[in-house]
Tab-separated table of C-alpha atoms in Angstrom:
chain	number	residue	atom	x	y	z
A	191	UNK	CA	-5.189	-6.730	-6.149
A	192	UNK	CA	-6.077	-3.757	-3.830
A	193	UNK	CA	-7.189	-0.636	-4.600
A	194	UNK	CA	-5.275	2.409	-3.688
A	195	UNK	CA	-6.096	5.872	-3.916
A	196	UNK	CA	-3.455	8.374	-4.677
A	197	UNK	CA	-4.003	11.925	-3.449
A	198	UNK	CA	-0.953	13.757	-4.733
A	199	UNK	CA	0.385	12.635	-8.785
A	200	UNK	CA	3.652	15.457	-8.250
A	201	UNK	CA	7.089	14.681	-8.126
A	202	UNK	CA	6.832	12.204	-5.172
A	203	UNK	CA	3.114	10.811	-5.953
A	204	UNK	CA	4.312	9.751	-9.542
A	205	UNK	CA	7.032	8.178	-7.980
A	206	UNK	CA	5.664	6.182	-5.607
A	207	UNK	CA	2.561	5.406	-8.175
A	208	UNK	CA	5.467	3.496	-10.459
A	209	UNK	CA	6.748	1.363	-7.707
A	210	UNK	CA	3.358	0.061	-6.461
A	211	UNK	CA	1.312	0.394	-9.727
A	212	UNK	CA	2.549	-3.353	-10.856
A	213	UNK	CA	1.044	-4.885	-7.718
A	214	UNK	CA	-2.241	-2.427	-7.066
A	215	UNK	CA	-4.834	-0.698	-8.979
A	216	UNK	CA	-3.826	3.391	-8.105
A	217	UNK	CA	-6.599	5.749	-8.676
A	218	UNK	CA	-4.480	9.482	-8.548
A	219	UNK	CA	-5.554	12.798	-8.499
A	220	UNK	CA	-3.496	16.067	-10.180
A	221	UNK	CA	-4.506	19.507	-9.915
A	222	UNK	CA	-4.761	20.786	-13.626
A	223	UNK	CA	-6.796	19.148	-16.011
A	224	UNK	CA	-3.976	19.140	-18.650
A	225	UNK	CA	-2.193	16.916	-16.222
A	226	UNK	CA	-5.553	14.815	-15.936
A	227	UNK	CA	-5.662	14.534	-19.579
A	228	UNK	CA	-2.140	13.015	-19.416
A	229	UNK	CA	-2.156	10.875	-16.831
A	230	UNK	CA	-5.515	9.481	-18.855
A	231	UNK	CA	-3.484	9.185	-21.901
A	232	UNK	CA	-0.983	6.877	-20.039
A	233	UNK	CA	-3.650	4.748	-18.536
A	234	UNK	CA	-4.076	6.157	-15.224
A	235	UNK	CA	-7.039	6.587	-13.002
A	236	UNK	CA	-7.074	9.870	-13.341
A	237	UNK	CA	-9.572	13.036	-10.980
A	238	UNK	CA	-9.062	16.816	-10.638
A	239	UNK	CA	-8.328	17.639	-6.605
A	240	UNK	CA	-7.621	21.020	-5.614
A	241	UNK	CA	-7.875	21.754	-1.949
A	242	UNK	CA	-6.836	25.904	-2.698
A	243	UNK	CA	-8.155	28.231	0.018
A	244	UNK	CA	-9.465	30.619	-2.732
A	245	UNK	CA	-11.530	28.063	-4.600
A	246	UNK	CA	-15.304	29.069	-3.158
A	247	UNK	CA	-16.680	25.725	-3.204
A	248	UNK	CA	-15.971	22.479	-1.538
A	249	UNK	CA	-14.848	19.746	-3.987
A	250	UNK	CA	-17.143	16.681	-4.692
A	251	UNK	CA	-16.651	13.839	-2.360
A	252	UNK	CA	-14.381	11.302	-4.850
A	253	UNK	CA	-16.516	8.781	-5.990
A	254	UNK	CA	-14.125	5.895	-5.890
A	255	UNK	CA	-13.468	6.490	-2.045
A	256	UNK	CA	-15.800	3.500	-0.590
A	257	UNK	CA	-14.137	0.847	-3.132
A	258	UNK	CA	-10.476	2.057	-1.861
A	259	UNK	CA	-8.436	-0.570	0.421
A	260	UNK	CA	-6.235	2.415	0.827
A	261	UNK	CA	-5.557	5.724	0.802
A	262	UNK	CA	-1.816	7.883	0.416
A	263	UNK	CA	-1.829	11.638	0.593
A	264	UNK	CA	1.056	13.203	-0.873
A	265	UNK	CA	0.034	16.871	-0.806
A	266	UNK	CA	2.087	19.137	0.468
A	267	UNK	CA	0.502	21.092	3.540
A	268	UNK	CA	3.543	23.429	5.056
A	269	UNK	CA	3.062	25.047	8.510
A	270	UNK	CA	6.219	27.237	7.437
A	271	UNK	CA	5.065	28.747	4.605
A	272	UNK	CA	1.627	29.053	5.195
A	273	UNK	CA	-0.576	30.409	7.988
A	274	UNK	CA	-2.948	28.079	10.370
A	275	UNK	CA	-5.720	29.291	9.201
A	276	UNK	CA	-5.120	28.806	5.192
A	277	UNK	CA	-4.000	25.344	6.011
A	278	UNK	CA	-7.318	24.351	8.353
A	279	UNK	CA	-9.357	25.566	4.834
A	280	UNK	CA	-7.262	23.409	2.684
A	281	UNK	CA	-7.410	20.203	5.141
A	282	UNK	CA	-11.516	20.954	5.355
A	283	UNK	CA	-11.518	20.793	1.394
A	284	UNK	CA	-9.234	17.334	1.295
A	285	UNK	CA	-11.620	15.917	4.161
A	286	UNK	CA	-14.394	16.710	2.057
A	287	UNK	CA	-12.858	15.331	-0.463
A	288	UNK	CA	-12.628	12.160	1.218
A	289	UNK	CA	-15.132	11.803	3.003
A	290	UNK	CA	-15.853	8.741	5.893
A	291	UNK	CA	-12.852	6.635	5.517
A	292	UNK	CA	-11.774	4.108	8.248
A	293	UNK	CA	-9.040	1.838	6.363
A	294	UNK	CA	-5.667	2.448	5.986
A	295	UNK	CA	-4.483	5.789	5.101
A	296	UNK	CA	-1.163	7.462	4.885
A	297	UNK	CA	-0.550	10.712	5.385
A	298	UNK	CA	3.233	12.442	4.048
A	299	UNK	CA	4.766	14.458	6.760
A	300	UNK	CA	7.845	16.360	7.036
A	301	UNK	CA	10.983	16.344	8.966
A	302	UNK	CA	10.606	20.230	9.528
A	303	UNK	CA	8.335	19.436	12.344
A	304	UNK	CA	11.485	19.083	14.294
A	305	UNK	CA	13.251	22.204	15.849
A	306	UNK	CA	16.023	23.430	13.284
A	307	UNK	CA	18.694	23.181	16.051
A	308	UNK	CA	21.792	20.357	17.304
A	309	UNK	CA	20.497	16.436	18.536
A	310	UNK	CA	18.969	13.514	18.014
A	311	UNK	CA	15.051	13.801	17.252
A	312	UNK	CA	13.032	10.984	17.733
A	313	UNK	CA	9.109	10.627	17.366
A	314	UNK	CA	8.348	10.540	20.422
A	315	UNK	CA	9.787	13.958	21.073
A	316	UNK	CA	7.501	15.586	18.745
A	317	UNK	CA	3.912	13.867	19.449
A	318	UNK	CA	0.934	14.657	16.822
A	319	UNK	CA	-0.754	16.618	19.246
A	320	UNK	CA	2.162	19.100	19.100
A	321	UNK	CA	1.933	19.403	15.353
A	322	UNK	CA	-0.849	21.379	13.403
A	323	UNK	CA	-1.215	20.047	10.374
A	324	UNK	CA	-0.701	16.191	11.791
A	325	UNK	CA	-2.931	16.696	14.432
A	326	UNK	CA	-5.777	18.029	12.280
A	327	UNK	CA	-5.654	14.559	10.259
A	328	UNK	CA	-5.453	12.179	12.964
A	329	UNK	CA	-8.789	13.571	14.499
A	330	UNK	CA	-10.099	12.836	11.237
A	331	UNK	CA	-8.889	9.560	10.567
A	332	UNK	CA	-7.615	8.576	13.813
A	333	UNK	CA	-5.857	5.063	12.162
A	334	UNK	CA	-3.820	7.608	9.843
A	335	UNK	CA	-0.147	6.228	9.469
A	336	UNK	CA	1.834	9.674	9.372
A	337	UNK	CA	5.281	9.299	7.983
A	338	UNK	CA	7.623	12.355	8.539
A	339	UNK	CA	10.074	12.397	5.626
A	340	UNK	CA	13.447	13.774	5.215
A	341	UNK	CA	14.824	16.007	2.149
A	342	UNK	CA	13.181	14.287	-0.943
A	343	UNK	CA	15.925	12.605	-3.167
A	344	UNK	CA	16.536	10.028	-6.262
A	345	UNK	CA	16.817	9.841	-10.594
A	346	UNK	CA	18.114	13.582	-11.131
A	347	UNK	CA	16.960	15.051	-7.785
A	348	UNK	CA	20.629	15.071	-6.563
A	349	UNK	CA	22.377	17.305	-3.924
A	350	UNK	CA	25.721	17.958	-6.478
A	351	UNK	CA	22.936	19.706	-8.676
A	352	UNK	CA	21.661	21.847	-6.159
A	353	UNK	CA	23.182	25.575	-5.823
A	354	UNK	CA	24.427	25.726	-2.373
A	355	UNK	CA	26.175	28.370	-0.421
A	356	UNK	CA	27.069	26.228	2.798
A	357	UNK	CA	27.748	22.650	2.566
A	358	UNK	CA	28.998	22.609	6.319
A	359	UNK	CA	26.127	20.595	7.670
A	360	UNK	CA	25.060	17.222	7.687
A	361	UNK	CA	21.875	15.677	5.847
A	362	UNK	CA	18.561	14.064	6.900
A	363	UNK	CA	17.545	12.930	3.413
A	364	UNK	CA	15.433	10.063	2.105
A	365	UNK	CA	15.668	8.190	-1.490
A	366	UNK	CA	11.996	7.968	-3.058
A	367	UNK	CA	12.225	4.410	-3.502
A	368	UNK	CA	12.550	3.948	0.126
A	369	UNK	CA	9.358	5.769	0.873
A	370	UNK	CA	7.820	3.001	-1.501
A	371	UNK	CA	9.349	0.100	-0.012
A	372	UNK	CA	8.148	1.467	3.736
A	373	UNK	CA	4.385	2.186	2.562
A	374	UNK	CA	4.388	-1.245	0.827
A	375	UNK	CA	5.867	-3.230	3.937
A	376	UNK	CA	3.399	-1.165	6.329
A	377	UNK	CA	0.127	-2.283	3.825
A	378	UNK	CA	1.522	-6.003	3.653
A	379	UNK	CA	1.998	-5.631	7.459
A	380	UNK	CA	-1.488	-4.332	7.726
A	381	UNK	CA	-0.406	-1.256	9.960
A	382	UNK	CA	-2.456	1.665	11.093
A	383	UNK	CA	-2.382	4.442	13.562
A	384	UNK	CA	1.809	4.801	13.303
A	385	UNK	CA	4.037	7.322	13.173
A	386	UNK	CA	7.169	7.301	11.888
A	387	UNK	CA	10.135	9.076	10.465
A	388	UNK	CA	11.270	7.893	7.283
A	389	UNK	CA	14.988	9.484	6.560
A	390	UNK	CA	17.884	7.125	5.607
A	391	UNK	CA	20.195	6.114	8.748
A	392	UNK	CA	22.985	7.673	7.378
A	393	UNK	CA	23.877	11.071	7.491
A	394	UNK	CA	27.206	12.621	5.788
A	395	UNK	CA	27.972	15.912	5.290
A	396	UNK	CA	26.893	17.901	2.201
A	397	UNK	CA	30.176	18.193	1.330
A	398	UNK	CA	30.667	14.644	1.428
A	399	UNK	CA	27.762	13.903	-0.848
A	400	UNK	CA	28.596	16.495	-3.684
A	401	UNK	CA	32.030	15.546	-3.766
A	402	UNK	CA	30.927	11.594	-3.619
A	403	UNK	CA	28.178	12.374	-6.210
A	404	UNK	CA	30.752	14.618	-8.284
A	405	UNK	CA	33.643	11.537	-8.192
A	406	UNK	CA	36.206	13.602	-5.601
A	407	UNK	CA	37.975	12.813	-2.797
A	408	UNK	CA	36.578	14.313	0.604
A	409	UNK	CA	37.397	13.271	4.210
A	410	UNK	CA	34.561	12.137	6.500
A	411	UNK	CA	33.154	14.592	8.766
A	412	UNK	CA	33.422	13.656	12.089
A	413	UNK	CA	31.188	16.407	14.018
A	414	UNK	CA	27.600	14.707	13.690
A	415	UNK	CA	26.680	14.728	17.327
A	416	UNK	CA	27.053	18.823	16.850
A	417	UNK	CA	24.416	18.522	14.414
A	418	UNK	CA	20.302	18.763	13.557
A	419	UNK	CA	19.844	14.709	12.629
A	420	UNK	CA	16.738	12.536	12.631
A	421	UNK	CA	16.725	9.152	13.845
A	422	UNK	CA	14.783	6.538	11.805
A	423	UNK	CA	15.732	3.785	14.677
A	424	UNK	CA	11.902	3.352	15.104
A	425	UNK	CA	11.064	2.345	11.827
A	426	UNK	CA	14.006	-0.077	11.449
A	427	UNK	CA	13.258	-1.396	14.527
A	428	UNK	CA	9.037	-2.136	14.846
A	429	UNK	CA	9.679	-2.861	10.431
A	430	UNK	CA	12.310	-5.108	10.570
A	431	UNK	CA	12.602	-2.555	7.098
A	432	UNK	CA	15.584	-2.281	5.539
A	433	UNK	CA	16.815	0.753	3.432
A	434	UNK	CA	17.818	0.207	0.045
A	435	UNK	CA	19.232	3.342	0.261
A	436	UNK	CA	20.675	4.136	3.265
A	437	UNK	CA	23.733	6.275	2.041
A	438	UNK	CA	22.859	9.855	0.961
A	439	UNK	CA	26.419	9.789	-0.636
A	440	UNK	CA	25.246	6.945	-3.082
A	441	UNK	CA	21.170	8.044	-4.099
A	442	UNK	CA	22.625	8.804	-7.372
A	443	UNK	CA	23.732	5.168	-7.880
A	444	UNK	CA	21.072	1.752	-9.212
């Protein structure tokens, strides 16, 4: 049974925590210590983390790191809401954190790397060097697998319950499960030093997913190649992975 260390217990971390917690021992960390006292209620590994700017000093070095087959770090670090220079103090507090650690990591990117204009975006159009935050981690752990993921999505996280003025465009979105089943292939695989973007193949319209999600008829839009969409040919491809979800239209079904 490995041992995985989980740096990021939110709304995604818990998630993927359930679907590889039958298989591995996860060791998470949470940044409030009511959440700590929780997730140590429920049985989990439970540590404090927080990587905030303000906080003076450095956090302790996490104990379990050495015993770790691997490591997935969920924690958000946005270059478009925060400045280079907040960011570069966070990452210096999470790579203190960590300390030395040369097996395989993960790293959660985002799709918002990618210019917020019309085409088809591939990885290798965007390389690590280009990107802050990415680039930062894979000089520290140069065998860092960095996947890019799309809008976050699954159980009540739904597009027909967000409040939306424009429903015009098409989506790049990605069912939690299926950033699971792509982190579990890639440690059964034994992978490092990848990067890949991890968005479902499909991509409606919003309009077509509300009104799918919402049981209405809509027509199919048929003006994709005018739009922003992110190709996750790669990963299908060097994976042989297969999405469970691959329809945006249908994350709301099991």
């Amino acid at each position: 049974m490995k041992k995985i260390g989980l740096i990021g217990y939110g709304w995604l971390g818990s998630r993927i925590y359930n679907d590889l917690s039958s298989n591995s021992e996860i060791f998470a960390t949470t940044t409030s210590l009511q959440k700590v006292e929780d997730m140590r209620s429920q049985g989990i590994h439970a540590e404090l983390a927080v990587f905030n700017e303000s906080e003076k000093e450095f956090p302790d070095p996490w104990s379990i790191v050495p015993d770790l087959d691997v490591m997935i770090i969920t924690v958000p670090f946005s270059e478009k809401r925060t400045s280079q220079e907040i960011l570069d103090k966070r990452l210096s507090k999470l790579f203190s954190f960590i300390g030395r650690y040369e097996k395989q990591i993960f790293f959660m990117s985002t799709t918002s790397v990618y210019p917020d204009e019309p085409g088809i975006f591939r990885e290798e159009m965007l390389p690590v060097e280009s990107v802050f935050v990415e680039n930062k981690i894979k000089k520290a752990f140069p065998q860092v697998n960095i996947l890019r993921l799309g809008g976050l999505m699954g159980d009540s996280r739904l597009l027909k319950n967000f409040k939306m003025t424009d429903v015009s465009g098409i989506v790049n979105h990605i069912h939690y499960k299926d950033i699971a089943a792509v982190i579990i292939t890639m440690i059964e695989k034994g992978i490092n030093g990848k990067i890949y973007n991890v968005v479902a193949p499909l991509h409606p319209s919003k309009q077509e997913v509300i009104a799918y999600q919402n049981n209405l008829p809509i027509e199919a839009s048929h003006e994709n190649n005018k739009q922003r969409i992110i190709s996750s040919d790669k990963l299908i491809s060097e994976l042989d992975f297969t999405f469970a979800y691959p329809d945006p239209k249908k994350f709301h079904l099991i």
